[in-house]
């Protein structure tokens, strides 16, 4: 069973009241755990959480699920989430899956 | 609404709790490891051997030292012997030189005789005279004259130039030694008194201070021959060394035994020290060994129960997978309802990524008149959970479809269904109503990929605007798009496992699908679907794939 592929690198930084999570690489079933762990550390005290996906070269439904989970928790009425799509892979997926209107997207 | 797939938090009698195993072992009277006992015995044995050796060496050394001492003392005695011989010999020589003058002899002898002096009496005898009385004497009367036989023997014992030593230890006048020396015609006879107790009064710092000794006249350790001793009981106890020193015509036997250790008390105690030390080390080593053995046993136990757990987990996992697959199989029957004017072909291929089955599904609902509703969906997540939530979505979709709802409303209701639950999953769904006669297809998508249409005009994906996957937004609008397809058209709906590949943009996969479909457009439907699977799916597919294809029979 070959699950090779680019790994996922997550960098997390807190600046003032903004917590920024940057994902670079491939976000799929194999690497989702990495992002999940990073998201667990998201400071609940931060006012705004920015999920920067512009560095993703691949994202599948597992990755999408993580993003939607985050949206469930911090988006919607809470309005504390911002998502940077940026990369072609992510943009395309969001289009296909009709999530453009659902996620609080911002330009990078 | 969602089935709980958490494991039952009860006691499983089959499970081996690692802690329980270890606790049980600690509680039981675990036998001391044989290795620890062996280590103890070996070290103690070594210590014993060392102690014995040390003891032997010590004894040997003591003997050696004792023998050295006795030899030294022998030399001292020789000097003492001379000190005894000289006055007597001088007296005899003097008498010889003064022709036996009694007065002169007495004058000469005065020096040597007295209570604090060497001899108790010194007398002059003439062997040629037949009388058994001395010619002169100084000091107490030489008793020997009252023992005529003795006197004669004494005179006979003298030989020219040699001191005769006469044993008078059993004399009625008290024990003494007689010394006789002949010179010319004269014999000087001295007597030395001994203490009746024969007990010595030698000073503490003399050469004999650390010894118990006994002097004997003659060469036997006979108490009758005892001259002097400082021991309270005879014969001397313990290791002894003796030295026989010539003493005139007799011998002086010195027997010594040490009072304390000659070589020092440390070496005397050393064997015990070694034993004690060895015992200590043996105990410590045994305890340490035992502890190490226990620790090792615990580690082995732990490893064994971990192995057991791993094996158990693997078994359970395989079992669960088996169940999931069976469920999946049961949920997605391969037999489709017979459709008038439409043929259908389906495929479900579970992902191979070692995890359980996913949540892809397809449904074909046949309605009157000549209408078919197709549903293809993909529940996020994996496992038994995904499969069972998929089942509830399916039944809901089928129910509303059968009830005559349009694709848009069906999806809206599905969304409401999912939102009414714990909001912990979402699903992409494609719903299409196919009007067989009119060749019209009305499609609505909740985040699902567009179906491919193959007809006279080529191969194209239906263009529509997808709404959000069900379960994501509180309320979602699902726009319906209607297309008209050509004669003998084929409509292929699928899930993303068919076109998604790592390291690619989605469009690449979509194009690949399009090309493969075009290539096989002339094939019978089943064959077409088979080709798609062959061309698009790699050997190792992490995601599930479902394919639902319908073709107008014309």
XYZ file of C-alpha atoms in Angstrom:
662
model
C 0.000 0.000 0.000
C 1.809 3.040 -1.216
C 0.742 6.212 0.432
C 3.620 8.320 -0.669
C 3.155 11.845 -1.655
C 4.178 15.251 -0.578
C 3.911 15.672 3.111
C 1.925 18.419 4.704
C 3.642 21.203 6.587
C 1.676 23.337 8.963
C 2.933 26.534 10.497
C 0.973 28.163 13.222
C 1.487 31.665 14.503
C -0.297 34.008 16.772
C -0.084 37.719 16.216
C -2.123 39.815 18.521
C -5.656 38.540 18.299
C -5.147 36.686 15.040
C -4.200 33.027 14.902
C -2.886 32.066 11.502
C -2.588 28.464 10.330
C -0.698 27.986 7.071
C -0.895 24.658 5.237
C 1.607 23.786 2.554
C 1.680 20.550 0.552
C -0.985 17.937 0.048
C -4.005 17.671 2.284
C -5.607 14.295 1.972
C -6.477 11.228 3.976
C -2.855 10.502 4.817
C -1.851 13.984 5.902
C -5.128 15.234 7.359
C -3.967 14.205 10.826
C -1.187 16.778 10.701
C -3.585 19.625 10.116
C -5.994 18.174 12.634
C -3.373 18.270 15.339
C -2.453 21.815 14.477
C -6.089 22.838 14.583
C -6.454 21.322 18.037
C -3.892 23.820 19.224
C -5.778 26.767 17.839
C -6.089 29.235 20.611
C -9.676 29.619 21.551
C -8.836 33.025 22.846
C -7.946 34.319 19.407
C -10.514 36.618 17.862
C -9.800 35.691 14.294
C -8.536 32.398 12.912
C -7.053 32.484 9.451
C -6.680 29.218 7.572
C -4.276 29.771 4.733
C -4.613 27.071 2.090
C -2.809 28.874 -0.696
C 0.148 26.518 -0.395
C -1.875 23.379 -0.990
C -1.170 21.455 -4.165
C -3.853 18.882 -3.525
C -6.931 18.632 -1.381
C -9.537 15.915 -1.251
C -12.740 15.337 0.624
C -10.919 14.504 3.855
C -9.194 17.851 3.733
C -12.443 19.476 2.839
C -14.033 17.913 5.843
C -11.433 19.421 8.143
C -12.042 22.823 6.633
C -15.777 22.430 7.032
C -15.322 21.305 10.639
C -13.399 24.472 11.285
C -16.125 26.444 9.567
C -18.713 24.765 11.722
C -16.883 25.800 14.851
C -15.645 29.270 14.042
C -17.528 30.302 10.936
C -21.196 30.974 10.353
C -22.678 33.052 13.130
C -19.452 33.197 15.125
C -17.714 34.748 12.127
C -14.231 34.158 13.517
C -12.906 32.196 10.558
C -11.219 33.417 7.439
C -10.083 31.087 4.702
C -7.499 31.915 2.095
C -7.998 29.668 -0.906
C -5.393 30.948 -3.318
C -4.130 27.703 -4.866
C -5.665 26.339 -8.068
C -6.389 22.970 -6.493
C -8.357 24.500 -3.676
C -10.188 27.008 -5.835
C -11.250 24.319 -8.255
C -12.507 22.045 -5.532
C -14.459 24.810 -3.894
C -16.082 25.585 -7.231
C -17.019 22.006 -7.953
C -18.306 21.358 -4.515
C -20.213 24.589 -4.459
C -18.607 25.803 -1.314
C -17.617 29.224 -2.500
C -20.554 30.798 -0.795
C -20.238 28.727 2.306
C -16.740 29.547 3.393
C -15.593 32.992 4.567
C -13.035 33.366 1.823
C -10.605 36.209 1.746
C -7.956 37.137 -0.734
C -4.413 36.409 0.348
C -29.863 9.771 14.455
C -26.390 8.654 13.850
C -25.422 5.260 15.089
C -22.840 5.349 17.806
C -19.816 3.417 16.840
C -17.909 3.880 20.094
C -16.821 0.570 21.694
C -18.858 -0.609 24.633
C -17.204 0.567 27.793
C -17.866 -2.555 29.742
C -15.613 -5.345 30.876
C -14.540 -7.620 28.138
C -13.561 -10.911 29.690
C -11.460 -11.734 26.703
C -9.298 -8.674 26.945
C -6.001 -9.001 28.737
C -5.405 -5.866 30.677
C -1.693 -5.466 30.929
C -1.994 -3.984 34.366
C -4.079 -6.858 35.613
C -1.525 -9.387 34.487
C 1.311 -7.564 36.160
C -0.592 -7.007 39.365
C -1.453 -10.661 39.559
C 2.159 -11.567 39.188
C 3.299 -9.183 41.895
C 0.700 -10.416 44.301
C 1.592 -14.035 43.910
C 4.561 -15.379 45.830
C 6.859 -15.161 42.888
C 9.625 -17.735 43.344
C 13.017 -16.118 43.646
C 14.665 -16.548 40.367
C 17.032 -19.453 40.219
C 19.612 -17.202 38.688
C 19.640 -14.989 41.781
C 20.150 -18.005 44.025
C 22.914 -19.258 41.784
C 24.605 -15.847 41.818
C 24.351 -15.791 45.602
C 25.864 -19.233 45.945
C 28.642 -18.543 43.501
C 29.701 -15.286 45.123
C 29.440 -16.754 48.590
C 31.455 -19.720 47.369
C 34.134 -17.463 45.994
C 34.178 -15.509 49.248
C 34.432 -18.760 51.203
C 37.334 -19.933 49.087
C 39.053 -16.584 49.527
C 38.412 -16.692 53.257
C 39.768 -20.196 53.562
C 42.783 -19.297 51.467
C 43.355 -16.217 53.550
C 43.082 -18.323 56.649
C 45.519 -20.864 55.304
C 47.937 -18.135 54.369
C 47.543 -16.615 57.789
C 48.162 -19.926 59.528
C 51.139 -20.606 57.365
C 52.478 -17.188 58.120
C 51.902 -17.613 61.811
C 53.772 -20.887 61.740
C 56.587 -19.344 59.874
C 56.793 -16.426 62.229
C 56.609 -18.720 65.202
C 59.426 -20.814 63.883
C 61.469 -17.730 63.248
C 60.845 -16.591 66.774
C 61.796 -19.864 68.279
C 64.970 -19.907 66.297
C 65.762 -16.377 67.425
C 65.059 -17.341 70.960
C 67.255 -20.365 70.511
C 70.132 -18.031 69.790
C 69.302 -16.038 72.874
C 69.304 -19.230 74.858
C 72.680 -20.224 73.567
C 74.015 -17.006 75.017
C 72.236 -17.754 78.278
C 73.718 -21.202 78.316
C 77.155 -19.744 77.985
C 76.375 -17.426 80.834
C 75.702 -20.448 82.967
C 78.640 -22.490 81.766
C 81.255 -19.817 82.153
C 81.154 -19.286 85.923
C 81.190 -22.988 86.606
C 83.994 -23.600 84.185
C 85.915 -20.681 85.636
C 85.421 -22.020 89.119
C 86.781 -25.376 88.090
C 89.716 -23.837 86.290
C 90.419 -21.636 89.279
C 90.366 -24.601 91.597
C 92.689 -26.418 89.319
C 95.000 -23.483 89.259
C 94.933 -23.066 93.058
C 95.305 -26.779 93.622
C 91.949 -26.984 95.227
C 92.503 -24.517 97.993
C 89.183 -24.410 99.759
C 89.634 -20.913 101.093
C 90.543 -19.496 97.766
C 87.663 -21.347 96.194
C 85.242 -19.969 98.678
C 86.484 -16.508 97.989
C 86.069 -17.051 94.298
C 82.686 -18.571 94.539
C 81.103 -15.944 96.786
C 80.357 -13.763 93.836
C 78.148 -16.273 92.206
C 76.210 -17.478 95.085
C 73.411 -15.892 96.973
C 69.655 -15.400 97.119
C 69.634 -12.960 94.239
C 72.486 -14.444 92.408
C 72.776 -17.116 89.849
C 73.462 -20.129 91.998
C 72.234 -21.307 95.309
C 75.450 -23.112 95.988
C 78.786 -23.660 94.398
C 81.000 -26.458 95.624
C 84.316 -27.940 94.855
C 84.769 -31.641 94.484
C 87.557 -33.970 93.795
C 86.627 -37.046 91.807
C 89.658 -38.907 92.911
C 88.753 -38.604 96.550
C 86.436 -41.277 97.618
C 84.485 -39.146 99.971
C 81.131 -37.988 98.832
C 81.586 -34.587 100.314
C 82.817 -31.476 98.641
C 86.146 -30.012 99.397
C 84.601 -26.629 99.804
C 81.280 -25.057 99.223
C 79.590 -21.740 99.305
C 75.933 -21.183 99.760
C 73.357 -23.633 100.932
C 74.468 -27.067 101.399
C 74.641 -28.998 98.224
C 72.110 -31.627 98.964
C 73.769 -33.881 96.571
C 76.216 -34.885 99.163
C 73.383 -36.435 101.118
C 72.527 -38.468 98.124
C 75.736 -40.283 97.620
C 74.673 -42.118 94.598
C 73.850 -38.861 93.022
C 77.184 -37.364 93.847
C 78.968 -40.245 92.246
C 76.800 -39.979 89.189
C 77.459 -36.305 89.025
C 81.170 -36.796 89.166
C 80.986 -39.497 86.620
C 78.944 -37.341 84.305
C 81.558 -34.714 84.110
C 83.807 -35.011 81.293
C 86.652 -32.825 80.744
C 85.795 -29.635 78.981
C 82.099 -30.062 79.050
C 79.438 -28.780 81.347
C 77.411 -31.543 82.876
C 73.874 -30.661 83.512
C 72.193 -32.630 86.204
C 68.482 -32.870 86.542
C 67.569 -32.303 90.153
C 64.048 -31.289 89.506
C 62.617 -33.927 91.710
C 65.011 -33.366 94.531
C 63.580 -33.347 98.019
C 65.070 -29.924 98.611
C 63.089 -28.393 95.822
C 63.617 -28.379 92.109
C 67.010 -27.253 90.904
C 69.517 -27.863 88.213
C 73.024 -28.907 88.901
C 75.967 -27.875 86.773
C 79.274 -29.595 87.031
C 82.461 -28.779 85.266
C 85.677 -30.654 85.526
C 89.044 -29.167 85.111
C 92.095 -31.173 85.869
C 91.386 -33.062 89.060
C 88.739 -30.794 90.263
C 85.074 -30.474 89.628
C 83.044 -27.372 90.301
C 79.439 -28.031 90.998
C 76.859 -25.340 91.030
C 73.177 -25.549 91.811
C 70.560 -23.314 90.517
C 67.262 -23.241 92.325
C 64.061 -23.137 90.483
C 60.725 -21.935 91.662
C 58.609 -24.794 92.839
C 55.800 -23.451 90.769
C 58.158 -23.200 87.835
C 56.308 -20.088 87.014
C 58.200 -17.305 85.474
C 58.365 -13.755 86.506
C 59.732 -12.437 83.283
C 58.967 -8.842 82.522
C 56.371 -7.668 80.054
C 58.745 -6.216 77.561
C 61.084 -9.117 77.364
C 61.567 -11.255 74.326
C 58.846 -13.560 75.614
C 56.177 -10.948 76.163
C 53.844 -12.120 73.385
C 54.458 -15.808 73.882
C 53.506 -18.566 76.165
C 56.590 -20.629 76.698
C 57.882 -23.604 78.539
C 61.433 -24.643 79.093
C 62.248 -28.267 79.603
C 65.463 -29.886 80.586
C 66.053 -32.651 78.164
C 64.325 -33.287 74.887
C 60.897 -34.329 75.990
C 57.955 -32.205 76.961
C 57.599 -34.005 80.153
C 56.247 -32.050 83.083
C 58.853 -33.772 85.190
C 61.448 -31.967 83.132
C 59.770 -28.591 83.247
C 62.085 -25.807 84.183
C 59.998 -22.733 83.837
C 56.870 -21.627 82.104
C 54.538 -18.682 82.037
C 51.552 -20.634 80.992
C 48.917 -21.587 83.483
C 48.308 -24.981 81.986
C 50.585 -27.422 80.300
C 51.069 -28.758 77.729
C 50.936 -25.513 75.818
C 47.829 -25.213 73.751
C 47.674 -24.060 70.184
C 50.308 -24.148 67.528
C 53.731 -24.610 69.035
C 57.242 -24.356 67.876
C 60.162 -25.774 69.740
C 63.854 -25.426 69.706
C 66.330 -27.766 71.210
C 69.436 -26.044 72.357
C 72.480 -27.941 73.534
C 72.933 -27.352 77.161
C 76.095 -28.833 78.308
C 75.591 -32.523 78.479
C 71.896 -32.083 78.241
C 69.576 -30.084 76.168
C 67.261 -27.244 76.715
C 63.914 -27.566 75.057
C 62.013 -24.384 74.464
C 58.405 -24.653 73.466
C 56.517 -21.554 72.541
C 53.037 -20.722 71.458
C 51.808 -17.304 70.538
C 49.512 -15.453 72.842
C 48.141 -13.201 70.146
C 48.474 -13.163 66.489
C 52.135 -12.748 65.550
C 51.284 -11.354 62.185
C 48.735 -8.923 63.527
C 45.063 -9.189 64.440
C 43.906 -7.742 61.161
C 45.186 -10.734 59.264
C 43.776 -13.001 61.904
C 40.337 -11.482 61.363
C 40.710 -11.173 57.618
C 38.987 -14.452 56.716
C 35.925 -13.371 58.668
C 36.033 -9.967 57.096
C 36.190 -11.594 53.692
C 33.285 -13.857 54.522
C 31.213 -11.036 55.897
C 32.014 -8.838 52.945
C 31.399 -11.704 50.567
C 28.076 -12.422 52.190
C 27.117 -8.793 51.824
C 28.112 -8.707 48.183
C 26.442 -12.047 47.515
C 23.203 -10.802 49.013
C 23.362 -7.535 47.110
C 24.173 -9.314 43.867
C 21.418 -11.839 44.408
C 18.885 -9.112 45.104
C 20.058 -7.148 42.094
C 19.953 -10.212 39.876
C 16.540 -11.070 41.144
C 15.349 -7.568 40.467
C 16.767 -7.602 36.976
C 15.204 -10.964 36.305
C 11.853 -9.700 37.585
C 12.156 -6.611 35.476
C 12.977 -8.700 32.480
C 10.046 -10.958 33.198
C 7.808 -7.952 33.448
C 9.098 -6.630 30.163
C 8.526 -10.005 28.563
C 5.061 -10.172 30.051
C 4.365 -6.693 28.803
C 5.655 -7.554 25.357
C 3.617 -10.697 25.327
C 0.433 -8.964 26.331
C 1.148 -6.174 23.875
C 1.628 -8.782 21.206
C -1.577 -10.298 22.338
C -3.285 -6.925 22.192
C -1.891 -6.269 18.763
C -3.009 -9.661 17.550
C -6.390 -9.088 19.116
C -6.634 -5.661 17.502
C -5.749 -7.071 14.159
C -8.355 -9.733 14.530
C -11.011 -7.254 15.565
C -10.041 -4.935 12.787
C -10.277 -7.666 10.188
C -13.585 -8.674 11.671
C -14.872 -5.129 11.540
C -13.711 -4.698 8.018
C -15.402 -7.913 7.072
C -18.622 -6.738 8.664
C -18.368 -3.342 7.025
C -17.822 -4.870 3.661
C -20.713 -7.212 4.076
C -22.881 -4.320 5.135
C -21.757 -2.319 2.171
C -22.482 -5.217 -0.061
C -25.886 -5.605 1.467
C -26.614 -1.913 1.174
C -25.672 -1.632 -2.456
C -27.296 -4.417 -4.318
C -25.987 -5.020 -7.744
C -29.322 -5.892 -9.136
C -31.121 -2.821 -10.392
C -34.796 -2.519 -11.086
C -35.688 -3.345 -14.639
C -36.140 -0.114 -16.545
C -38.182 0.401 -19.665
C -36.200 2.049 -22.412
C -33.128 2.545 -20.267
C -30.316 0.248 -19.422
C -28.185 0.776 -16.391
C -24.854 -0.413 -15.140
C -23.280 0.141 -11.758
C -19.964 -0.396 -10.093
C -18.815 -0.010 -6.527
C -15.109 -0.308 -5.748
C -14.043 0.115 -2.182
C -10.848 1.967 -1.443
C -7.834 -0.101 -0.551
C -6.219 2.091 1.977
C -6.434 -0.418 4.738
C -9.256 1.371 6.420
C -12.816 0.445 6.360
C -15.212 1.018 3.572
C -16.342 4.490 2.767
C -19.658 6.104 2.228
C -20.236 6.094 -1.504
C -23.565 5.020 -2.790
C -25.886 4.957 -5.739
C -29.611 4.452 -6.128
C -31.961 4.054 -9.003
C -35.609 4.791 -8.317
C -38.100 3.861 -10.944
C -41.196 6.061 -11.116
C -44.310 6.073 -13.243
C -44.527 7.106 -15.937
C -41.165 6.340 -17.571
C -39.216 8.416 -15.084
C -36.137 7.351 -13.274
C -34.453 9.173 -10.463
C -30.738 8.584 -10.097
C -28.937 9.382 -6.893
C -25.186 9.166 -6.398
C -23.617 10.222 -3.144
C -20.416 10.339 -1.140
C -20.518 10.662 2.617
C -17.392 12.198 4.132
C -15.386 10.091 6.499
C -14.862 6.391 6.544
C -15.771 3.337 8.430
C -18.883 1.707 9.640
C -20.150 5.106 10.733
C -19.999 6.518 7.248
C -21.669 3.453 5.860
C -24.557 3.623 8.279
C -25.147 7.355 7.903
C -25.057 6.812 4.209
C -27.818 4.276 4.638
C -30.070 6.826 6.290
C -29.348 9.392 3.601
C -30.133 6.850 0.972
C -33.453 5.862 2.379
C -34.426 9.492 2.780
C -33.484 10.323 -0.783
C -35.283 7.314 -2.137
C -38.374 8.108 -0.069
C -38.625 11.661 -1.350
C -37.828 10.610 -4.874
C -40.484 7.959 -4.788
C -42.819 10.581 -3.428
C -42.299 12.567 -6.611
C -40.052 15.323 -5.346
C -37.787 17.057 -7.767
C -34.000 16.826 -7.412
C -33.635 20.289 -5.908
C -36.172 19.778 -3.110
C -34.806 16.300 -2.488
C -31.390 17.768 -1.771
C -32.852 20.510 0.378
C -34.601 17.926 2.480
C -31.456 15.847 2.737
C -29.618 18.904 3.945
C -32.251 19.546 6.586
C -31.988 15.927 7.663
C -28.251 16.121 8.168
C -28.411 19.543 9.848
C -30.947 18.219 12.294
C -28.385 15.819 13.596
C -25.050 16.392 15.332
C -23.555 18.210 12.299
C -20.574 15.993 12.282
C -20.556 14.869 8.688
C -21.455 16.049 5.257
C -22.159 14.356 1.960
C -21.967 15.326 -1.660
C -25.040 14.165 -3.544
C -26.052 14.224 -7.152
C -29.698 13.827 -7.945
C -30.958 13.468 -11.514
C -34.427 12.920 -12.806
C -34.398 11.206 -16.145
C -37.448 11.480 -18.371
C -36.960 8.561 -20.658
C -39.321 9.522 -23.458
C -38.290 13.127 -23.757
C -34.580 12.464 -23.225
C -34.564 15.210 -20.666
C -32.360 15.090 -17.617
C -32.848 17.438 -14.688
C -29.854 17.607 -12.409
C -29.198 19.152 -9.006
C -25.901 18.808 -7.163
C -24.961 19.220 -3.563
C -21.247 19.712 -4.031
C -21.083 16.683 -6.299
C -19.160 16.364 -9.571
C -21.110 16.795 -12.795
C -22.170 13.687 -14.698
C -20.695 12.974 -18.113
C -23.017 12.852 -21.114
C -22.040 10.810 -24.154
C -24.128 11.217 -27.229
C -23.957 12.184 -30.863
C -22.563 15.563 -29.883
C -19.597 14.032 -28.161
C -18.736 13.832 -24.527
C -19.416 16.710 -22.219
C -19.915 17.345 -18.540
C -23.219 18.823 -17.534
C -22.745 22.417 -16.642
C -24.387 23.528 -13.504
C -23.806 25.433 -10.371
C -23.437 23.128 -7.399
C -24.875 23.923 -4.054
C -23.046 23.129 -0.845
C -22.744 19.507 0.201
C -25.616 18.458 2.415
C -24.917 19.089 6.056
C -22.693 22.111 5.573
C -25.008 25.094 5.492
C -28.035 25.725 7.645
C -30.154 26.026 4.584
C -28.998 25.585 1.067
C -30.420 26.386 -2.307
C -30.037 23.684 -4.885
C -30.434 24.927 -8.427
C -31.803 22.512 -11.003
C -30.353 22.334 -14.472
C -32.166 20.553 -17.290
C -30.458 19.228 -20.378
C -31.683 17.277 -23.353
C -29.570 14.431 -24.555
C -29.299 12.820 -27.954
C -30.312 9.395 -29.176
C -28.716 6.427 -27.438
C -27.102 8.817 -25.055
C -25.165 7.609 -22.083
C -25.171 9.473 -18.807
C -22.415 8.575 -16.367
C -22.608 9.654 -12.761
C -19.706 8.864 -10.440
C -17.956 9.782 -7.220
C -14.653 11.624 -6.978
C -12.646 8.444 -6.452
C -12.907 7.871 -10.200
C -11.205 11.096 -11.190
C -9.186 12.253 -8.247
C -5.502 11.464 -8.137
C -2.821 12.718 -5.821
C -0.611 15.398 -7.235
C -3.102 16.421 -9.917
C -5.619 19.103 -10.412
C -9.136 17.711 -10.624
C -9.515 18.806 -14.243
C -6.826 16.397 -15.318
C -8.839 13.515 -13.964
C -12.018 14.802 -15.541
C -10.346 14.974 -18.897
C -9.043 11.494 -18.437
C -12.607 10.300 -17.813
C -13.842 12.091 -20.866
C -11.168 10.582 -23.083
C -11.724 7.081 -21.766
C -15.473 7.374 -22.273
C -15.047 8.650 -25.810
C -12.709 5.817 -26.584
C -15.278 3.239 -25.487
C -18.374 5.053 -26.679
C -19.266 2.329 -29.121
C -18.983 -0.451 -26.585
C -21.912 -2.033 -24.861
C -22.661 -0.257 -21.608
C -21.181 -2.919 -19.346
C -18.007 -2.982 -21.352
C -17.823 0.793 -21.338
C -18.025 0.877 -17.579
C -15.430 -1.882 -17.353
C -13.075 0.143 -19.532
C -13.564 3.201 -17.386
C -12.620 1.264 -14.312
C -9.591 -0.170 -16.049
C -8.350 3.104 -17.476
C -9.064 5.373 -14.597
C -8.480 3.450 -11.464
C -4.964 2.675 -10.304
C -4.079 -0.504 -8.485
C -3.997 1.289 -5.193
C -6.930 3.574 -4.710
C -7.335 5.224 -1.394
C -10.836 6.472 -2.043
C -13.996 4.546 -2.849
C -15.485 4.771 -6.252
C -19.042 4.360 -7.351
C -20.149 4.517 -10.957
C -23.719 4.649 -12.183
C -24.240 4.681 -15.927
C -27.533 4.705 -17.828
C -28.048 4.467 -21.551
C -31.132 4.895 -23.655
C -32.122 1.768 -25.409
C -33.115 2.693 -28.842
